[in-house]
Short mmCIF file of C-alpha atoms in Angstrom, two decimals:
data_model
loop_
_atom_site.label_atom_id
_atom_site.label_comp_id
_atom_site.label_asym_id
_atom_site.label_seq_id
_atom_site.Cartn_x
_atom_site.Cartn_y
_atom_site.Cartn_z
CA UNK W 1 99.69 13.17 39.99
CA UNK W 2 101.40 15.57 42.40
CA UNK W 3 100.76 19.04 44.03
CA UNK W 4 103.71 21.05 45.29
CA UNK W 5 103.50 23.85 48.04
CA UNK W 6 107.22 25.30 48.34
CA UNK W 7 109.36 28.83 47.78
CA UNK W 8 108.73 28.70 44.54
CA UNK W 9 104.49 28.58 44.12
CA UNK W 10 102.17 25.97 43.87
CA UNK W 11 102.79 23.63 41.22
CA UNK W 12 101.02 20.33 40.16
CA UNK W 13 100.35 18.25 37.17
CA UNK W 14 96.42 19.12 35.76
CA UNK W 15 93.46 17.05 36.35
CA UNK W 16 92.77 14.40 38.86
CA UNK W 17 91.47 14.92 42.47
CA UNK W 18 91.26 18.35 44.18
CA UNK W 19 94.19 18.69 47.00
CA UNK W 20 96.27 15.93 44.69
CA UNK W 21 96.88 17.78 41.52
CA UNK W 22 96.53 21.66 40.27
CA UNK W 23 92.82 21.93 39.65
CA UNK W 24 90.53 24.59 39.21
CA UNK W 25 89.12 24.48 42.57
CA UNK W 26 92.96 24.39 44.11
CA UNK W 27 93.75 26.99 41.63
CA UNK W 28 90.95 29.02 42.78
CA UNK W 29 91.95 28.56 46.63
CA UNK W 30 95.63 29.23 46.44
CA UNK W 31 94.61 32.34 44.24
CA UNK W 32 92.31 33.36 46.78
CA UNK W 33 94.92 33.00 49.85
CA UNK W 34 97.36 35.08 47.49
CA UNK W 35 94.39 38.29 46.95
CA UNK W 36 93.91 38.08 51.01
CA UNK W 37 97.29 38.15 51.36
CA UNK W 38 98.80 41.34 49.11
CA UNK W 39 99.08 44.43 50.64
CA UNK W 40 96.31 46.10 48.68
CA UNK W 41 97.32 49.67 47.32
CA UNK W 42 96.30 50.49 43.45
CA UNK W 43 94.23 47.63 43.81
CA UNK W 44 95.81 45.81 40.44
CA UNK W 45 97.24 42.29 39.63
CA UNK W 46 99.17 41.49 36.56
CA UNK W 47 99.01 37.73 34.96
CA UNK W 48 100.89 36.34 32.16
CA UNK W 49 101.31 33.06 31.48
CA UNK W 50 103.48 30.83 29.27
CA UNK W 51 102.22 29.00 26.37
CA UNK W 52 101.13 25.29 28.16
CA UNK W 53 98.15 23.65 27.29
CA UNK W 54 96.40 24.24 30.13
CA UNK W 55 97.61 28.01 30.20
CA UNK W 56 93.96 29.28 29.01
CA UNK W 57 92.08 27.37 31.94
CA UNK W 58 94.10 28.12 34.35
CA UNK W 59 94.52 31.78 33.57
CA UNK W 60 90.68 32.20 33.18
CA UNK W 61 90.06 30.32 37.02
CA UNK W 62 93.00 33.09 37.80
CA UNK W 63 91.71 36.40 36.67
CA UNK W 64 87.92 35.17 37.63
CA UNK W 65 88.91 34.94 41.40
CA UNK W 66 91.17 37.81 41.10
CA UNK W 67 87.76 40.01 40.01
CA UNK W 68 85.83 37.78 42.54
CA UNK W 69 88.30 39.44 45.22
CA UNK W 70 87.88 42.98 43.75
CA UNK W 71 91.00 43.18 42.32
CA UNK W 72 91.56 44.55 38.33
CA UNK W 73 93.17 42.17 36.38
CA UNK W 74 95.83 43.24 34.16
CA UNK W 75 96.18 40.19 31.96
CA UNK W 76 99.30 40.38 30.01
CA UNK W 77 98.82 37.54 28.39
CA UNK W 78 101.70 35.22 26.16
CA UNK W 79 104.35 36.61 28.55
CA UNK W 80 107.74 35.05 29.82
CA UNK W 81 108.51 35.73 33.14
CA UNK W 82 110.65 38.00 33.60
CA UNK W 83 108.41 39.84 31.12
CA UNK W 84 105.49 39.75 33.69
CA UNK W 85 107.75 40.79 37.01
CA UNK W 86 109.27 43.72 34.95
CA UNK W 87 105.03 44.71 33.77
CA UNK W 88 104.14 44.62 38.10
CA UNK W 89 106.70 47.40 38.31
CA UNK W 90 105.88 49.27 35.12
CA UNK W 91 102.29 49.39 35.88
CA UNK W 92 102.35 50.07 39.91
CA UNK W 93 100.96 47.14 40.39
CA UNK W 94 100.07 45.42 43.65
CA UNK W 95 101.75 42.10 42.49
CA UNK W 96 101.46 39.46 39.85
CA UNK W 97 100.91 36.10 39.17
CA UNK W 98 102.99 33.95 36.18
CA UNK W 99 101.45 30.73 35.23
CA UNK W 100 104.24 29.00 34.61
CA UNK W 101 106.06 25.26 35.82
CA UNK W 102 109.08 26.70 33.77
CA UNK W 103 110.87 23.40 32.85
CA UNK W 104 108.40 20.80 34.04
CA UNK W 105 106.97 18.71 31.60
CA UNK W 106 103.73 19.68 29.64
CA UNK W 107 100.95 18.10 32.03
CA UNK W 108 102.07 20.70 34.67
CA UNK W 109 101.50 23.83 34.82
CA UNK W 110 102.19 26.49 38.60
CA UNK W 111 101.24 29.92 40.25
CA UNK W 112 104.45 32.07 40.84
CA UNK W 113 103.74 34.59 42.86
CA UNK W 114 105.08 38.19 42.90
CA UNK W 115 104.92 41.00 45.21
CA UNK W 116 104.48 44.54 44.18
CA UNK W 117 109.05 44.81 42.88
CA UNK W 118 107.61 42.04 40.77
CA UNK W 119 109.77 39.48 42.66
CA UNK W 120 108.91 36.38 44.35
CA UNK W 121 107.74 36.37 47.62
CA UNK W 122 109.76 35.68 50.75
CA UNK W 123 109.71 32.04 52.06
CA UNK W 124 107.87 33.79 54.74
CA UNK W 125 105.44 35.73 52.64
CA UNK W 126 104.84 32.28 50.69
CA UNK W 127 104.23 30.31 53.92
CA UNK W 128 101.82 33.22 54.93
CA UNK W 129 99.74 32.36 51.65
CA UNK W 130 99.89 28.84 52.54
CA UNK W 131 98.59 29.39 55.87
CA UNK W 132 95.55 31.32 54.55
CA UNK W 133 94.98 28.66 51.96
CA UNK W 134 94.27 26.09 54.12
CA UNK W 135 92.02 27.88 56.53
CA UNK W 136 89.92 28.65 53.72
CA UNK W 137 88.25 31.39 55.93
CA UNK W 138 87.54 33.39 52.36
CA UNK W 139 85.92 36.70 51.55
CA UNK W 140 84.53 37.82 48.00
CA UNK W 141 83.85 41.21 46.90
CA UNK W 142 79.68 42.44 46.65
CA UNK W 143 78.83 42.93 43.27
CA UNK W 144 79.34 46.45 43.17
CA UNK W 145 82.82 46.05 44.16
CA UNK W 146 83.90 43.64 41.73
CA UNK W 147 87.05 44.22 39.61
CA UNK W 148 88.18 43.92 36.12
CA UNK W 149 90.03 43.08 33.46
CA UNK W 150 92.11 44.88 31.08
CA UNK W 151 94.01 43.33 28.58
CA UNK W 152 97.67 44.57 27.46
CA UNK W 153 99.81 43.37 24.85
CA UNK W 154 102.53 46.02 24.81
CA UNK W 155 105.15 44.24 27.75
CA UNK W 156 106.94 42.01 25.20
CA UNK W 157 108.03 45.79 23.53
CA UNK W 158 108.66 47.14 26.80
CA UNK W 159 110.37 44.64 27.85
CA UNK W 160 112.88 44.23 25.01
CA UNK W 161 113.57 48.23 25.13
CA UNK W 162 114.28 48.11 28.37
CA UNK W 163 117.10 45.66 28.19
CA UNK W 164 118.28 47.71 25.09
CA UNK W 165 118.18 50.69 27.49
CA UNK W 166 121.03 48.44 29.67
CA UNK W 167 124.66 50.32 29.57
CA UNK W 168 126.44 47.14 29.53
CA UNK W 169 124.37 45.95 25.95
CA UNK W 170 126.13 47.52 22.69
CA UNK W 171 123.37 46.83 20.22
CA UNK W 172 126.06 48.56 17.72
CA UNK W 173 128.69 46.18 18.51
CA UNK W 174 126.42 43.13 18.28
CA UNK W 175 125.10 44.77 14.85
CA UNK W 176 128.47 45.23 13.55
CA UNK W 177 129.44 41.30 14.44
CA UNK W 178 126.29 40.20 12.47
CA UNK W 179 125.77 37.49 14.22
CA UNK W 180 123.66 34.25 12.40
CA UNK W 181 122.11 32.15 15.99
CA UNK W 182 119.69 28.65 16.06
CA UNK W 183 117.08 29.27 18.64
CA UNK W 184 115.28 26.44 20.23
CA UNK W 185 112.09 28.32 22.17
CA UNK W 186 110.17 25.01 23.23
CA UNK W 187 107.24 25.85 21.46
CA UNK W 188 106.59 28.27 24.19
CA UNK W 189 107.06 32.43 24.81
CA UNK W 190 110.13 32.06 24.03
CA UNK W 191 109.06 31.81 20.11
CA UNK W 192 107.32 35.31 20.70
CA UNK W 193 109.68 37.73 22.60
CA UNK W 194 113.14 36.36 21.60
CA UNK W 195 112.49 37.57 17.78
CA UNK W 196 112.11 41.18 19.04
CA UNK W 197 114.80 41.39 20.85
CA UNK W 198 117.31 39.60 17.78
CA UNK W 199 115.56 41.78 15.28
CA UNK W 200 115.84 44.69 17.72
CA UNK W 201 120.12 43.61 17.72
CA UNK W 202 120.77 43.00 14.23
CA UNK W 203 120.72 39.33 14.76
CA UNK W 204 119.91 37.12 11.54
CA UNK W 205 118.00 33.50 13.41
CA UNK W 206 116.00 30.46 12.79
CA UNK W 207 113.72 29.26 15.16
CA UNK W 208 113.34 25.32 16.21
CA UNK W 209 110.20 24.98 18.08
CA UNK W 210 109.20 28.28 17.32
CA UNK W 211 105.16 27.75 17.16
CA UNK W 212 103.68 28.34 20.45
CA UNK W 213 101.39 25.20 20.40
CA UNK W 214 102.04 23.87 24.61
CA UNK W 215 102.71 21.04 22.79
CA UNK W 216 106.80 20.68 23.86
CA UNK W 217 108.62 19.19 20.83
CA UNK W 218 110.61 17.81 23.48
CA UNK W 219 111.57 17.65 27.43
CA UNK W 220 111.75 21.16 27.87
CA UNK W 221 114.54 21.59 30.43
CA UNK W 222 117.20 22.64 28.77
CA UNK W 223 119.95 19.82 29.34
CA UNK W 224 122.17 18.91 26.66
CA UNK W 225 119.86 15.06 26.51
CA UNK W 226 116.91 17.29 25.63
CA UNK W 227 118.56 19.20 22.95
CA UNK W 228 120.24 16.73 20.17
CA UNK W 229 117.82 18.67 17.39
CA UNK W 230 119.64 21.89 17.71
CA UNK W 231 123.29 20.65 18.22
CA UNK W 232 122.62 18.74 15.55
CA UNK W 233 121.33 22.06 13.26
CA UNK W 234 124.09 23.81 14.79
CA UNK W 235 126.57 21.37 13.22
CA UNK W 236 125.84 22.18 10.06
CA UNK W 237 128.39 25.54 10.24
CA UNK W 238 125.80 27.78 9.46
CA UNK W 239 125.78 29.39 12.87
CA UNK W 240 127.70 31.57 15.21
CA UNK W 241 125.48 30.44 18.27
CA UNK W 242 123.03 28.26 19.32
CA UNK W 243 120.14 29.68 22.26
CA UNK W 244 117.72 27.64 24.03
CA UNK W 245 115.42 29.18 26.33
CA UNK W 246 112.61 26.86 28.82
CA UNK W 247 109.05 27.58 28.54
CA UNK W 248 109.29 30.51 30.48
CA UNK W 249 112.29 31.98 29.38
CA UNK W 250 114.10 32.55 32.18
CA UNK W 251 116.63 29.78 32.00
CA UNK W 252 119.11 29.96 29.00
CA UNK W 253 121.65 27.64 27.69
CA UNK W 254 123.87 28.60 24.66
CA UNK W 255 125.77 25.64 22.62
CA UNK W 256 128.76 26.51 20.31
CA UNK W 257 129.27 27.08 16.56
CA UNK W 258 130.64 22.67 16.38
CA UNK W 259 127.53 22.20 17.61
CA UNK W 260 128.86 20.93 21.26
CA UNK W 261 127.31 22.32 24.63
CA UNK W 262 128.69 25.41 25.83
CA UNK W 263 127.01 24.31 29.05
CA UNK W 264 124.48 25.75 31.02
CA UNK W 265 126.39 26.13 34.35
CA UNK W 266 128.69 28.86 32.31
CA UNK W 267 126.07 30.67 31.09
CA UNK W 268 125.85 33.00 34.42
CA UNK W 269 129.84 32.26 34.87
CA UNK W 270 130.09 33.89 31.09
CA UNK W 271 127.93 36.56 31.50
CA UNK W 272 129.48 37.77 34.83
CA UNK W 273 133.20 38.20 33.72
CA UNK W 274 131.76 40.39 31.06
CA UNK W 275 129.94 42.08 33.51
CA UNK W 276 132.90 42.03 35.99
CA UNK W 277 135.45 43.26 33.60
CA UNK W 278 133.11 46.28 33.25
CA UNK W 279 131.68 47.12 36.77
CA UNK W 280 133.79 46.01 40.21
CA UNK W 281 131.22 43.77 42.67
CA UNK W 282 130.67 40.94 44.23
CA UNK W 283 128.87 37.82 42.86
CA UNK W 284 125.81 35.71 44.33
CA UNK W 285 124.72 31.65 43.21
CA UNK W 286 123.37 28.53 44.81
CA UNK W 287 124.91 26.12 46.24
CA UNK W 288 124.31 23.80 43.43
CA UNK W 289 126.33 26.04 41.15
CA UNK W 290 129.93 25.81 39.95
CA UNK W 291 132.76 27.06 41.43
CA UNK W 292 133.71 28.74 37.90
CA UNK W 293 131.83 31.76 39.30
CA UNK W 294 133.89 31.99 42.35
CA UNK W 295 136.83 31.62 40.46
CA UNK W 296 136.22 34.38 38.12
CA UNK W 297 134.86 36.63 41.02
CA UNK W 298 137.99 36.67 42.71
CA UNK W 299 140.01 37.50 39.37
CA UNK W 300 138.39 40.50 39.26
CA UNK W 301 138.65 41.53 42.65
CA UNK W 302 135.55 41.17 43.87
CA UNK W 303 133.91 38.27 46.71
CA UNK W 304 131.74 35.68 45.57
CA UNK W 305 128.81 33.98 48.22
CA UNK W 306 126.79 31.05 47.81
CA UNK W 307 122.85 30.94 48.73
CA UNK W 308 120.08 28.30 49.37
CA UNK W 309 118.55 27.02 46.24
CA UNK W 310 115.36 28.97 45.26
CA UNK W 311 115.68 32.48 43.04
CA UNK W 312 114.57 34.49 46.26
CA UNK W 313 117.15 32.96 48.21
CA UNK W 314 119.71 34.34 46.00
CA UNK W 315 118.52 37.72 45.40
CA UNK W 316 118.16 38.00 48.95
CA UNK W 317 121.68 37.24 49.17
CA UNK W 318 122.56 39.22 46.40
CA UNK W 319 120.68 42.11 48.15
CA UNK W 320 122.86 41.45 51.03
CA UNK W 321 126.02 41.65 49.51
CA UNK W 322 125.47 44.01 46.92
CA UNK W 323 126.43 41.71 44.42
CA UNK W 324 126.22 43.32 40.71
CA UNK W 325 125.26 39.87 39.45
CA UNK W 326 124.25 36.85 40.50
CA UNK W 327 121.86 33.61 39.47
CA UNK W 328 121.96 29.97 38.91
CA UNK W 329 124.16 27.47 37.44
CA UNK W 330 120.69 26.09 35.57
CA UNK W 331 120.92 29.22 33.04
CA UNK W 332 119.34 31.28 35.51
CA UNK W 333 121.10 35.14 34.91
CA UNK W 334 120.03 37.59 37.70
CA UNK W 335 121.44 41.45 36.66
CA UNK W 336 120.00 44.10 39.34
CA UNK W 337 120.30 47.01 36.51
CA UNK W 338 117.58 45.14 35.06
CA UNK W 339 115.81 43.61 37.79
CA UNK W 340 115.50 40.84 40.26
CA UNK W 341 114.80 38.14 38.16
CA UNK W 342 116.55 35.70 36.07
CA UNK W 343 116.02 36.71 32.52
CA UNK W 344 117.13 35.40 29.59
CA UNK W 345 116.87 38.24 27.38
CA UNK W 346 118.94 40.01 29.59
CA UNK W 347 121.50 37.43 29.20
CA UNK W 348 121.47 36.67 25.50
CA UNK W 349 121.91 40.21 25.37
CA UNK W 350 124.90 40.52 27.14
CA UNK W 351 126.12 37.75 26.81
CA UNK W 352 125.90 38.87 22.34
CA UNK W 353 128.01 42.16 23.64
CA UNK W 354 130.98 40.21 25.38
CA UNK W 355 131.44 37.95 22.35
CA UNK W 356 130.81 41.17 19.88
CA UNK W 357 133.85 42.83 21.78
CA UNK W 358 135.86 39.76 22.09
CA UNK W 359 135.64 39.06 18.50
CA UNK W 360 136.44 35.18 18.58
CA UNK W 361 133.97 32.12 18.85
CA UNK W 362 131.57 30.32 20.99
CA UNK W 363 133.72 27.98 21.53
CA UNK W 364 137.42 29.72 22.53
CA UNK W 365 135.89 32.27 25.05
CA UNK W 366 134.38 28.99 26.45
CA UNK W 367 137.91 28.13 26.83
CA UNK W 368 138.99 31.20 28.51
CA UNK W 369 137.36 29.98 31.69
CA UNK W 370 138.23 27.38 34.70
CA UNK W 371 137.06 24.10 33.33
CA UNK W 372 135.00 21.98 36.19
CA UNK W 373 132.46 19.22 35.32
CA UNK W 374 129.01 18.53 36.95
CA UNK W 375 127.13 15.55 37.02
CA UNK W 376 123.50 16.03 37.72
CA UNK W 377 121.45 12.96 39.22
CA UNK W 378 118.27 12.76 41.02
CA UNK W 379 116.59 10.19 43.38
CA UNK W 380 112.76 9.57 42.49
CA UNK W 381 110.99 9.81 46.22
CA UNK W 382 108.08 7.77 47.43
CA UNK W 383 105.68 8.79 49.91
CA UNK W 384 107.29 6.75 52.38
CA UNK W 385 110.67 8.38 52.35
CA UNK W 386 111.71 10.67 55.07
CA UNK W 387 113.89 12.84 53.21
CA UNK W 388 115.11 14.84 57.00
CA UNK W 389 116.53 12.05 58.07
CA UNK W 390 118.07 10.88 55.18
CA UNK W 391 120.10 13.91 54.84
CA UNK W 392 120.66 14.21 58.66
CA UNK W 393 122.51 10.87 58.09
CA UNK W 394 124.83 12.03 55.29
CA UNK W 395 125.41 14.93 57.34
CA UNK W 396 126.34 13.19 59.96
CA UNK W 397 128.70 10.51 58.18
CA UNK W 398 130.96 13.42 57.09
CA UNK W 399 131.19 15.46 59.68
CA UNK W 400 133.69 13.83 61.04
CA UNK W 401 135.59 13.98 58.10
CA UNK W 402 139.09 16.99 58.20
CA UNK W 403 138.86 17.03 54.54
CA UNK W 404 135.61 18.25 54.40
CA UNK W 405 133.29 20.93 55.03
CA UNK W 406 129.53 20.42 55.25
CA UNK W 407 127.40 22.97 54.60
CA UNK W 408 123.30 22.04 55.64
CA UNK W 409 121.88 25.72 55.26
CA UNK W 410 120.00 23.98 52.22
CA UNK W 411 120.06 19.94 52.17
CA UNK W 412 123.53 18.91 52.90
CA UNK W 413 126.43 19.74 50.28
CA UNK W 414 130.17 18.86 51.49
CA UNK W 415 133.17 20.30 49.75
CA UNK W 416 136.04 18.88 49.40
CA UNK W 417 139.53 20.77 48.44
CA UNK W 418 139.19 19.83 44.48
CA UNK W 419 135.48 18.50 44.41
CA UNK W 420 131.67 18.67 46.21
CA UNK W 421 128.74 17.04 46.17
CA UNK W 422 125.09 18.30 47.12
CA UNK W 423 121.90 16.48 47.94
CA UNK W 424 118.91 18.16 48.54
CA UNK W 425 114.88 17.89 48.25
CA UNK W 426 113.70 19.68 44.92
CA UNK W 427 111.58 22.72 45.58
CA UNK W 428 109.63 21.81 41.88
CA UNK W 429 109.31 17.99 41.66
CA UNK W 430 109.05 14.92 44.25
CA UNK W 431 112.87 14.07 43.70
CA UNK W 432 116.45 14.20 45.77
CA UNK W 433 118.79 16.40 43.40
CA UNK W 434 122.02 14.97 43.98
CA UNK W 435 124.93 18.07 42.15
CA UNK W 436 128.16 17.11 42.06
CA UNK W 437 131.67 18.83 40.70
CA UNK W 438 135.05 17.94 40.12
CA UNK W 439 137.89 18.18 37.45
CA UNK W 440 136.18 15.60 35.48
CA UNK W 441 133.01 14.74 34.02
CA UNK W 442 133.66 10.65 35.76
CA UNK W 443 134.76 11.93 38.99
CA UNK W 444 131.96 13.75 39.29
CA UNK W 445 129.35 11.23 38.73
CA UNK W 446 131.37 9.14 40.23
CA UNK W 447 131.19 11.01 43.72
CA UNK W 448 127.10 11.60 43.05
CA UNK W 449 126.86 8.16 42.42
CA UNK W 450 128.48 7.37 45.95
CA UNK W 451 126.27 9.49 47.73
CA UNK W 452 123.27 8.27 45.66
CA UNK W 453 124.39 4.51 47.25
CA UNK W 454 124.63 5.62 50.66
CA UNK W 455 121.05 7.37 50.22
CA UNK W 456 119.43 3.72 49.10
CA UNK W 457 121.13 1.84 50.94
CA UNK W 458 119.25 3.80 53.74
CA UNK W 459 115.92 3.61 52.63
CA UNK W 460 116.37 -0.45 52.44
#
């Protein structure tokens, strides 16, 4: 049982002992510290939530201390996320809250929080709302000054026009290519919105997982050892594409027509050389992502730069820059037209346009772009483990080093000419990610594995 205060909400598995796990009494502070904290202007909060278990419990201990605070409620309801950050700007609201832990397992469940552009807050806002939290020094409206709430079910709609509306999607080129696609939705939102927006296309589908029980067929991150169901329904040849979307739908992994993994890190690197080819600008991802982007950035003229993990480190970069697109080598697409947010309807939509107008397969435009391999490990953490002075060490061993560069804006990630390797503390789970890349899928792991060594050999 865990509770996690970082950039990206409070997230925690339910049940067990208050200050130890998300409970409704946590759930009720945090919430609390989050109403003190937003600017107060219309005086409205959107929350949507994903379709977990515990989503009805922990969306009613929401909205009640949301009306406790005075605030109206607009409850949204079954909404992805980037659904709910696109309904805080439709509606003028003062922010939102998504109950959400995205790709976490189904005995989690968070509180993403979003300021009035319906984008996460600053690492600053967030420790602000963690600062209030724990002083607990609270203040509930009188009775006459309580809020409300009003339900709306229309943001799925709105939200599917609106990427419709995008001058990069060509619904009448995706129509025309009459696409046939395998969706895998986790048994989440994703089983809700995603058939709008292929009926909306043209788009003939089955869903896997479709149902929105909570109940997660399977591990719902969307890594190719997660998914053997659909490549193994995409196999049978009766499909163009294969599209798996995490609980929340903002991460989005496509596999190809042979049933094999298109893989996630080239969903954003796919998506932005369509985008690229149409509009000149520079490009924005984590450290943890592949160089592919870079590489494709600088074919069409434009300058790629690298952020902290954490979506509102990159959009701040992308802000920054002026980057036209941007995201996360986890399936994470980020398109500014849109909105700040990784969305995956945005992506599937575009990404349906570039392969309409390329008129060839899944797998050859997968082939069109600079082929690099990542190996993704991760080192389980116990209480004990200083993870600061773990990664001062590695730092520290290869700094010395002419061949490489180290980079410890975020953890510590040192590139080499043809390969790099990344360790840093997860912002979502008690774990070490350890990202590495090279030409092949063995020297990658290989390198990861090497740095995974040094890291144990330290806590001995």
């Amino acid at each position: 049982m865990t509770l996690i205060k970082s950039i990206s909400g409070i997230r925690g598995t339910i049940g067990g002992r208050t200050g130890d796990t998300l409970n409704p009494l946590d759930i009720v502070k945090f919430t609390t510290a989050y109403a003190t904290f937003i600017p107060r202007k219309t005086g409205r909060i959107v929350v949507g939530r994903d379709g977990r278990l515990s989503g009805h419990m922990v969306r009613d201990v929401v909205c009640g201390t949301l009306v406790g605070m005075g605030f109206d409620v607009l409850d949204i309801g079954y909404a992805s996320t980037p659904t709910t950050e696109l309904a805080v700007r439709m509606s003028g609201a003062d922010g939102g809250i998504i109950i959400t832990a995205s790709h976490n397992p189904r005995q989690w469940n968070a509180l993403k929080l979003l300021n009035s552009e319906g984008e996460f807050l600053t690492a600053a806002d967030g420790a602000e709302v963690l600062a209030i939290a724990e002083k607990e020094d609270f203040q509930y409206a009188e009775v006459d000054n309580l809020g409300h709430v009003t339900v709306d079910n229309s943001f799925d709609d709105r939200h599917v026009q609106s990427v419709l509306d995008l001058k990069l999607v060509d619904v009448e080129a995706i129509r025309k290519a009459d696409f046939k696609v395998c969706v895998d939705s986790i048994n989440s939102v994703g089983g809700l919105i995603l058939p709008k927006l292929l009926d909306r296309l043209g788009v003939s589908y089955k869903f896997l997982n479709g149902e929105v029980t909570g109940d997660f067929a399977h591990n719902p991150e969307p890594l190719e050892k997660n998914l053997q169901g659909i490549m193994d329904e995409m196999k049978t040849g009766q499909y163009d594409l294969g599209i798996v979307v995490d609980p929340d739908v903002d991460r989005l992994a496509f596999i190809c027509e042979d049933g094999k993994m298109f893989g996630e890190e080239y969903t954003l690197v796919s998506v932005a050389d369509y985008v690229l080819s149409q509009t000149v600008g520079n490009t924005v991802s984590n450290l943890s992502s592949t160089r592919a982007l870079r590489d494709v950035t600088e074919k069409h003229g434009g300058t790629y730069a690298a952020a902290a993990v954490g979506e509102v480190n990159v959009t701040t970069k992308m802000k920054e820059v002026n980057a036209v697109i941007g995201g996360e080598g986890n399936g994470g697409v980020i398109y500014p037209e849109s909105h700040y947010g990784r969305d995956a309807l945005v992506g599937i939509a575009l990404f349906l346009t570039s392969l309409a107008k390329k008129g060839c397969t899944v797998s050859d435009l997968r082939k069109t772009f600079p082929d690099y391999q990542i190996a993704k490990n991760r080192i389980d953490l116990t209480p004990e483990t200083d993870v600061d002075a773990i990664l001062v060490k590695v730092k520290e061993m290869f700094a010395k080093d002419s061949s490489a560069q180290v980079n410890d804006i975020d953890g510590v990630k040192i590139d080499f000419p043809d390969r790099w390797v990344h360790l840093r503390k997860s912002n979502t789970e008690p774990i070490i990610r350890v990202y590495s890349e090279a030409q092949t899928m063995q020297l990658a792991d290989e390198l990861g594995k090497k740095l995974m060594r040094v890291v144990y050999d330290m806590q001995k």
